[in-house]
Amino acid sequence: MILFFGELLADLITQEDFTSAEHFTLKVGGSPGNIARFASQLGVPTKIVSRVGNDPIGNRIVKKLEQAKVDISSVQIDNKYGTTLVFVQKTVESPDFFVIRGADRFLRLSEDEIDKILDGISIVHVSCWTLTHKDLYEMTMKVVRKAVERGISISFDPNCRDKLFECSKIERDRVFELLRYTTYLKPSLDDAMAILGTPSNESRESNEFTENVVKYYVEQFHKCGAKYVVLTAGRDGAFASVFDESKSVTHIPAVAERVVDATGAGDGFWAGMYYGLINKYDFIEACKIGAMVAGYIVQFVGADVDISALKGEIEKQIGKR
């Protein structure tokens, strides 16, 4: 079973300018919840640890996870703080957003609760949102260290942005501390830039983007401790690497037949990758499955997509294990 540890929230999405926007579409989820739901639809046993408000949005999130057969027994209900809200302004480039942080940042676990939630777990998936506030970060690292002591692999989604952190700046020491324990890492190109900066001024359209920039980011993440790294880069596909002497990077092309909306693509990649790892595919094959799932999701609007029918197609294209 995979344990997801991170934020549950609602996105309020507009295509209008924030200063005058009047129309918003509400989508519930949060990346850990989306990944858990997608993975469960592929038959991967999943469990989530998070905190939502005792409000209609929190109830809606929990119900959606339960319907997807995600274990919600460790989702806490907060009677003081409401469910976290993210306001998103769709733009041609990366969307702009701001956060009204609520219940998710007040997730707390006792030592006994940590021991209990780790029973039967093979991978703990951690979101960068759990590093943003000191108390939450310290508790997260307790979970991570106990998991590693028990031989459980750590996955880290480094979806870090300055505005998520209490001091309005990425706490890189915290990120690098977690990377020391990380087995599986899937940064997007934007994530890598936010954490490590821009290594050059080369265009994303040039060969230099593939050969130099990607190699730089992958090597840096390996040096920080991550054993398996896959860097996702939208239409440029993904670049997967296993920490060994060869230092090779495998390009995995994007497989979308058409792109309607990229929302949820990264979460789908994680879910497909987990399906591969749990079913004993090697890391490169697991990443190819991730690309298949991402390519399927971008054909629809939003992340509320049922991907259960993909299981047969995965076995057909990649081979059954």
GROMACS .gro file of C-alpha atoms in nm:
model
  321
    1MET     CA    1   0.000   0.000   0.000
    2ILE     CA    2   0.112   0.356  -0.074
    3LEU     CA    3   0.064   0.620   0.196
    4PHE     CA    4   0.004   0.976   0.075
    5PHE     CA    5   0.098   1.251   0.316
    6GLY     CA    6   0.002   1.606   0.225
    7GLU     CA    7  -0.261   1.862   0.134
    8LEU     CA    8  -0.628   1.818   0.054
    9LEU     CA    9  -0.788   2.135  -0.079
   10ALA     CA   10  -1.019   2.298  -0.330
   11ASP     CA   11  -0.907   2.491  -0.638
   12LEU     CA   12  -1.118   2.791  -0.737
   13ILE     CA   13  -1.028   2.847  -1.102
   14THR     CA   14  -1.088   3.152  -1.321
   15GLN     CA   15  -0.975   3.265  -1.665
   16GLU     CA   16  -1.034   3.628  -1.566
   17ASP     CA   17  -0.784   3.863  -1.404
   18PHE     CA   18  -0.777   3.824  -1.027
   19THR     CA   19  -0.836   4.198  -0.978
   20SER     CA   20  -1.179   4.181  -1.142
   21ALA     CA   21  -1.270   3.809  -1.158
   22GLU     CA   22  -1.631   3.721  -1.080
   23HIS     CA   23  -1.656   3.365  -1.211
   24PHE     CA   24  -1.474   3.071  -1.054
   25THR     CA   25  -1.504   2.695  -1.105
   26LEU     CA   26  -1.449   2.485  -0.793
   27LYS     CA   27  -1.247   2.163  -0.825
   28VAL     CA   28  -1.168   1.955  -0.518
   29GLY     CA   29  -0.852   1.756  -0.469
   30GLY     CA   30  -0.500   1.857  -0.381
   31SER     CA   31  -0.215   1.673  -0.551
   32PRO     CA   32  -0.178   1.386  -0.296
   33GLY     CA   33  -0.552   1.324  -0.311
   34ASN     CA   34  -0.556   1.327  -0.690
   35ILE     CA   35  -0.264   1.083  -0.711
   36ALA     CA   36  -0.418   0.851  -0.452
   37ARG     CA   37  -0.748   0.853  -0.642
   38PHE     CA   38  -0.587   0.789  -0.981
   39ALA     CA   39  -0.365   0.512  -0.843
   40SER     CA   40  -0.661   0.347  -0.673
   41GLN     CA   41  -0.849   0.347  -1.003
   42LEU     CA   42  -0.558   0.145  -1.146
   43GLY     CA   43  -0.589  -0.108  -0.864
   44VAL     CA   44  -0.308   0.023  -0.641
   45PRO     CA   45  -0.400   0.014  -0.268
   46THR     CA   46  -0.373   0.370  -0.135
   47LYS     CA   47  -0.418   0.553   0.195
   48ILE     CA   48  -0.407   0.926   0.267
   49VAL     CA   49  -0.310   1.124   0.576
   50SER     CA   50  -0.430   1.484   0.571
   51ARG     CA   51  -0.664   1.732   0.740
   52VAL     CA   52  -0.972   1.911   0.608
   53GLY     CA   53  -1.221   2.151   0.761
   54ASN     CA   54  -1.556   2.042   0.896
   55ASP     CA   55  -1.731   2.209   0.604
   56PRO     CA   56  -1.906   2.115   0.278
   57ILE     CA   57  -1.583   2.134   0.075
   58GLY     CA   58  -1.394   1.908   0.315
   59ASN     CA   59  -1.684   1.662   0.317
   60ARG     CA   60  -1.692   1.666  -0.063
   61ILE     CA   61  -1.319   1.590  -0.088
   62VAL     CA   62  -1.339   1.300   0.157
   63LYS     CA   63  -1.644   1.154  -0.017
   64LYS     CA   64  -1.472   1.163  -0.357
   65LEU     CA   65  -1.169   0.979  -0.217
   66GLU     CA   66  -1.390   0.723  -0.047
   67GLN     CA   67  -1.579   0.661  -0.371
   68ALA     CA   68  -1.245   0.585  -0.539
   69LYS     CA   69  -1.171   0.328  -0.265
   70VAL     CA   70  -0.889   0.532  -0.109
   71ASP     CA   71  -0.840   0.452   0.261
   72ILE     CA   72  -0.954   0.774   0.436
   73SER     CA   73  -0.932   0.646   0.794
   74SER     CA   74  -0.641   0.883   0.869
   75VAL     CA   75  -0.798   1.200   0.727
   76GLN     CA   76  -0.849   1.439   1.019
   77ILE     CA   77  -1.148   1.675   1.047
   78ASP     CA   78  -1.074   2.024   1.184
   79ASN     CA   79  -1.353   2.200   1.372
   80LYS     CA   80  -1.165   2.530   1.393
   81TYR     CA   81  -1.004   2.591   1.055
   82GLY     CA   82  -1.171   2.551   0.717
   83THR     CA   83  -1.052   2.347   0.422
   84THR     CA   84  -0.757   2.503   0.238
   85LEU     CA   85  -0.851   2.704  -0.073
   86VAL     CA   86  -0.632   2.781  -0.376
   87PHE     CA   87  -0.742   3.053  -0.618
   88VAL     CA   88  -0.604   2.985  -0.966
   89GLN     CA   89  -0.589   3.224  -1.261
   90LYS     CA   90  -0.544   3.030  -1.584
   91THR     CA   91  -0.280   3.190  -1.808
   92VAL     CA   92  -0.093   3.095  -2.125
   93GLU     CA   93   0.218   3.015  -1.919
   94SER     CA   94   0.221   2.865  -1.568
   95PRO     CA   95  -0.103   2.961  -1.388
   96ASP     CA   96  -0.092   3.233  -1.124
   97PHE     CA   97  -0.235   3.143  -0.784
   98PHE     CA   98  -0.273   3.243  -0.422
   99VAL     CA   99  -0.359   3.031  -0.120
  100ILE     CA  100  -0.587   3.071   0.178
  101ARG     CA  101  -0.420   2.812   0.397
  102GLY     CA  102  -0.656   2.623   0.623
  103ALA     CA  103  -0.682   2.287   0.793
  104ASP     CA  104  -0.408   2.101   0.603
  105ARG     CA  105  -0.128   2.296   0.775
  106PHE     CA  106  -0.255   2.189   1.119
  107LEU     CA  107  -0.215   1.815   1.058
  108ARG     CA  108  -0.061   1.661   1.370
  109LEU     CA  109   0.024   1.300   1.461
  110SER     CA  110   0.139   1.143   1.786
  111GLU     CA  111   0.427   0.893   1.794
  112ASP     CA  112   0.178   0.608   1.828
  113GLU     CA  113  -0.029   0.737   1.538
  114ILE     CA  114   0.281   0.756   1.318
  115ASP     CA  115   0.372   0.396   1.400
  116LYS     CA  116   0.018   0.282   1.323
  117ILE     CA  117  -0.020   0.456   0.988
  118LEU     CA  118   0.307   0.303   0.863
  119ASP     CA  119   0.188  -0.055   0.914
  120GLY     CA  120   0.158  -0.236   0.580
  121ILE     CA  121   0.305   0.056   0.380
  122SER     CA  122   0.567   0.007   0.107
  123ILE     CA  123   0.602   0.371  -0.012
  124VAL     CA  124   0.535   0.701   0.168
  125HIS     CA  125   0.457   0.986  -0.072
  126VAL     CA  126   0.531   1.333   0.069
  127SER     CA  127   0.423   1.668  -0.075
  128CYS     CA  128   0.630   1.986  -0.043
  129TRP     CA  129   0.327   2.146   0.124
  130THR     CA  130   0.418   1.954   0.439
  131LEU     CA  131   0.749   2.145   0.462
  132THR     CA  132   0.605   2.494   0.455
  133HIS     CA  133   0.554   2.556   0.830
  134LYS     CA  134   0.798   2.463   1.106
  135ASP     CA  135   0.572   2.238   1.316
  136LEU     CA  136   0.437   2.061   1.008
  137TYR     CA  137   0.789   2.012   0.870
  138GLU     CA  138   0.918   1.865   1.196
  139MET     CA  139   0.629   1.619   1.213
  140THR     CA  140   0.679   1.525   0.847
  141MET     CA  141   1.044   1.443   0.909
  142LYS     CA  142   0.946   1.222   1.205
  143VAL     CA  143   0.722   1.024   0.968
  144VAL     CA  144   0.997   1.007   0.703
  145ARG     CA  145   1.270   0.893   0.943
  146LYS     CA  146   1.049   0.628   1.102
  147ALA     CA  147   0.950   0.504   0.757
  148VAL     CA  148   1.314   0.475   0.646
  149GLU     CA  149   1.400   0.288   0.968
  150ARG     CA  150   1.132   0.036   0.876
  151GLY     CA  151   1.263  -0.006   0.521
  152ILE     CA  152   0.985   0.192   0.358
  153SER     CA  153   1.071   0.391   0.044
  154ILE     CA  154   1.012   0.767   0.035
  155SER     CA  155   0.868   0.952  -0.264
  156PHE     CA  156   0.889   1.330  -0.273
  157ASP     CA  157   0.679   1.560  -0.489
  158PRO     CA  158   0.888   1.882  -0.484
  159ASN     CA  159   0.596   2.107  -0.586
  160CYS     CA  160   0.761   2.402  -0.407
  161ARG     CA  161   0.679   2.768  -0.463
  162ASP     CA  162   0.787   3.069  -0.258
  163LYS     CA  163   0.434   3.179  -0.171
  164LEU     CA  164   0.351   2.845  -0.003
  165PHE     CA  165   0.607   2.895   0.271
  166GLU     CA  166   0.549   3.082   0.596
  167CYS     CA  167   0.835   3.324   0.520
  168SER     CA  168   0.725   3.364   0.152
  169LYS     CA  169   1.047   3.198   0.036
  170ILE     CA  170   1.126   2.831  -0.026
  171GLU     CA  171   1.301   2.687   0.280
  172ARG     CA  172   1.566   2.505   0.077
  173ASP     CA  173   1.735   2.353   0.382
  174ARG     CA  174   1.413   2.165   0.453
  175VAL     CA  175   1.383   2.052   0.091
  176PHE     CA  176   1.742   1.928   0.083
  177GLU     CA  177   1.695   1.749   0.417
  178LEU     CA  178   1.402   1.553   0.277
  179LEU     CA  179   1.593   1.480  -0.046
  180ARG     CA  180   1.854   1.295   0.162
  181TYR     CA  181   1.590   1.029   0.237
  182THR     CA  182   1.421   1.026  -0.104
  183THR     CA  183   1.400   0.715  -0.319
  184TYR     CA  184   1.164   0.843  -0.592
  185LEU     CA  185   1.153   1.205  -0.708
  186LYS     CA  186   0.937   1.356  -0.984
  187PRO     CA  187   1.002   1.728  -1.025
  188SER     CA  188   0.850   1.920  -1.311
  189LEU     CA  189   1.079   2.160  -1.493
  190ASP     CA  190   0.909   2.446  -1.305
  191ASP     CA  191   0.972   2.268  -0.973
  192ALA     CA  192   1.340   2.221  -1.057
  193MET     CA  193   1.379   2.587  -1.151
  194ALA     CA  194   1.206   2.699  -0.831
  195ILE     CA  195   1.434   2.488  -0.610
  196LEU     CA  196   1.767   2.494  -0.796
  197GLY     CA  197   1.745   2.811  -1.005
  198THR     CA  198   1.810   2.844  -1.378
  199PRO     CA  199   2.144   2.696  -1.489
  200SER     CA  200   2.154   2.882  -1.823
  201ASN     CA  201   1.955   3.118  -2.043
  202GLU     CA  202   1.907   2.862  -2.316
  203SER     CA  203   1.562   2.833  -2.473
  204ARG     CA  204   1.343   2.538  -2.390
  205GLU     CA  205   1.306   2.489  -2.765
  206SER     CA  206   1.677   2.425  -2.826
  207ASN     CA  207   1.882   2.104  -2.805
  208GLU     CA  208   2.068   2.269  -2.519
  209PHE     CA  209   1.750   2.239  -2.314
  210THR     CA  210   1.755   1.863  -2.346
  211GLU     CA  211   2.124   1.797  -2.326
  212ASN     CA  212   2.244   2.048  -2.069
  213VAL     CA  213   1.962   2.183  -1.856
  214VAL     CA  214   1.793   1.847  -1.796
  215LYS     CA  215   2.123   1.676  -1.723
  216TYR     CA  216   2.214   1.953  -1.477
  217TYR     CA  217   1.887   1.923  -1.283
  218VAL     CA  218   1.891   1.542  -1.275
  219GLU     CA  219   2.253   1.533  -1.155
  220GLN     CA  220   2.186   1.793  -0.887
  221PHE     CA  221   1.889   1.599  -0.750
  222HIS     CA  222   2.096   1.280  -0.744
  223LYS     CA  223   2.371   1.462  -0.556
  224CYS     CA  224   2.111   1.569  -0.300
  225GLY     CA  225   2.029   1.204  -0.234
  226ALA     CA  226   1.741   1.107  -0.466
  227LYS     CA  227   1.800   0.758  -0.608
  228TYR     CA  228   1.542   0.760  -0.889
  229VAL     CA  229   1.464   1.089  -1.065
  230VAL     CA  230   1.221   1.165  -1.344
  231LEU     CA  231   1.200   1.525  -1.462
  232THR     CA  232   0.876   1.605  -1.645
  233ALA     CA  233   0.877   1.882  -1.904
  234GLY     CA  234   0.530   1.903  -2.060
  235ARG     CA  235   0.533   1.863  -2.436
  236ASP     CA  236   0.905   1.779  -2.421
  237GLY     CA  237   0.821   1.458  -2.237
  238ALA     CA  238   1.009   1.326  -1.935
  239PHE     CA  239   1.369   1.240  -1.852
  240ALA     CA  240   1.433   0.946  -1.621
  241SER     CA  241   1.753   0.852  -1.441
  242VAL     CA  242   1.869   0.591  -1.190
  243PHE     CA  243   2.160   0.685  -0.964
  244ASP     CA  244   2.452   0.470  -1.078
  245GLU     CA  245   2.793   0.505  -1.236
  246SER     CA  246   2.658   0.547  -1.590
  247LYS     CA  247   2.481   0.878  -1.512
  248SER     CA  248   2.257   0.812  -1.811
  249VAL     CA  249   1.925   0.989  -1.870
  250THR     CA  250   1.646   0.820  -2.065
  251HIS     CA  251   1.410   1.041  -2.264
  252ILE     CA  252   1.045   0.938  -2.246
  253PRO     CA  253   0.841   1.117  -2.514
  254ALA     CA  254   0.504   1.273  -2.436
  255VAL     CA  255   0.230   1.047  -2.573
  256ALA     CA  256  -0.079   1.269  -2.574
  257GLU     CA  257  -0.277   1.252  -2.898
  258ARG     CA  258  -0.432   1.589  -2.817
  259VAL     CA  259  -0.406   1.832  -2.528
  260VAL     CA  260  -0.725   1.992  -2.398
  261ASP     CA  261  -0.615   2.075  -2.043
  262ALA     CA  262  -0.285   1.995  -1.867
  263THR     CA  263  -0.448   2.000  -1.521
  264GLY     CA  264  -0.377   1.673  -1.342
  265ALA     CA  265  -0.112   1.551  -1.586
  266GLY     CA  266   0.164   1.548  -1.324
  267ASP     CA  267  -0.061   1.369  -1.074
  268GLY     CA  268  -0.150   1.115  -1.340
  269PHE     CA  269   0.220   1.058  -1.414
  270TRP     CA  270   0.281   0.981  -1.045
  271ALA     CA  271  -0.015   0.739  -1.039
  272GLY     CA  272   0.099   0.553  -1.350
  273MET     CA  273   0.451   0.533  -1.214
  274TYR     CA  274   0.320   0.386  -0.888
  275TYR     CA  275   0.117   0.129  -1.078
  276GLY     CA  276   0.440   0.024  -1.249
  277LEU     CA  277   0.650   0.011  -0.932
  278ILE     CA  278   0.391  -0.182  -0.729
  279ASN     CA  279   0.357  -0.432  -1.016
  280LYS     CA  280   0.737  -0.486  -1.037
  281TYR     CA  281   0.809  -0.299  -1.358
  282ASP     CA  282   1.153  -0.139  -1.358
  283PHE     CA  283   1.179   0.237  -1.305
  284ILE     CA  284   1.206   0.331  -1.673
  285GLU     CA  285   0.906   0.115  -1.762
  286ALA     CA  286   0.714   0.265  -1.469
  287CYS     CA  287   0.788   0.613  -1.603
  288LYS     CA  288   0.661   0.512  -1.947
  289ILE     CA  289   0.337   0.404  -1.780
  290GLY     CA  290   0.329   0.741  -1.605
  291ALA     CA  291   0.358   0.914  -1.942
  292MET     CA  292   0.070   0.704  -2.077
  293VAL     CA  293  -0.158   0.804  -1.790
  294ALA     CA  294  -0.059   1.171  -1.817
  295GLY     CA  295  -0.122   1.161  -2.192
  296TYR     CA  296  -0.469   1.022  -2.132
  297ILE     CA  297  -0.566   1.278  -1.866
  298VAL     CA  298  -0.472   1.586  -2.074
  299GLN     CA  299  -0.741   1.493  -2.326
  300PHE     CA  300  -1.005   1.600  -2.073
  301VAL     CA  301  -1.085   1.922  -1.886
  302GLY     CA  302  -0.977   1.912  -1.523
  303ALA     CA  303  -0.831   1.637  -1.307
  304ASP     CA  304  -1.162   1.465  -1.232
  305VAL     CA  305  -1.100   1.185  -1.483
  306ASP     CA  306  -1.171   0.813  -1.446
  307ILE     CA  307  -0.861   0.627  -1.564
  308SER     CA  308  -0.961   0.275  -1.455
  309ALA     CA  309  -1.000   0.163  -1.818
  310LEU     CA  310  -0.629   0.230  -1.879
  311LYS     CA  311  -0.512  -0.078  -1.689
  312GLY     CA  312  -0.572  -0.314  -1.981
  313GLU     CA  313  -0.406  -0.075  -2.226
  314ILE     CA  314  -0.099  -0.048  -2.002
  315GLU     CA  315  -0.060  -0.426  -1.992
  316LYS     CA  316  -0.108  -0.441  -2.367
  317GLN     CA  317   0.153  -0.176  -2.453
  318ILE     CA  318   0.415  -0.230  -2.180
  319GLY     CA  319   0.361  -0.601  -2.113
  320LYS     CA  320   0.197  -0.775  -1.819
  321ARG     CA  321   0.390  -0.852  -1.501
   0.00000   0.00000   0.00000
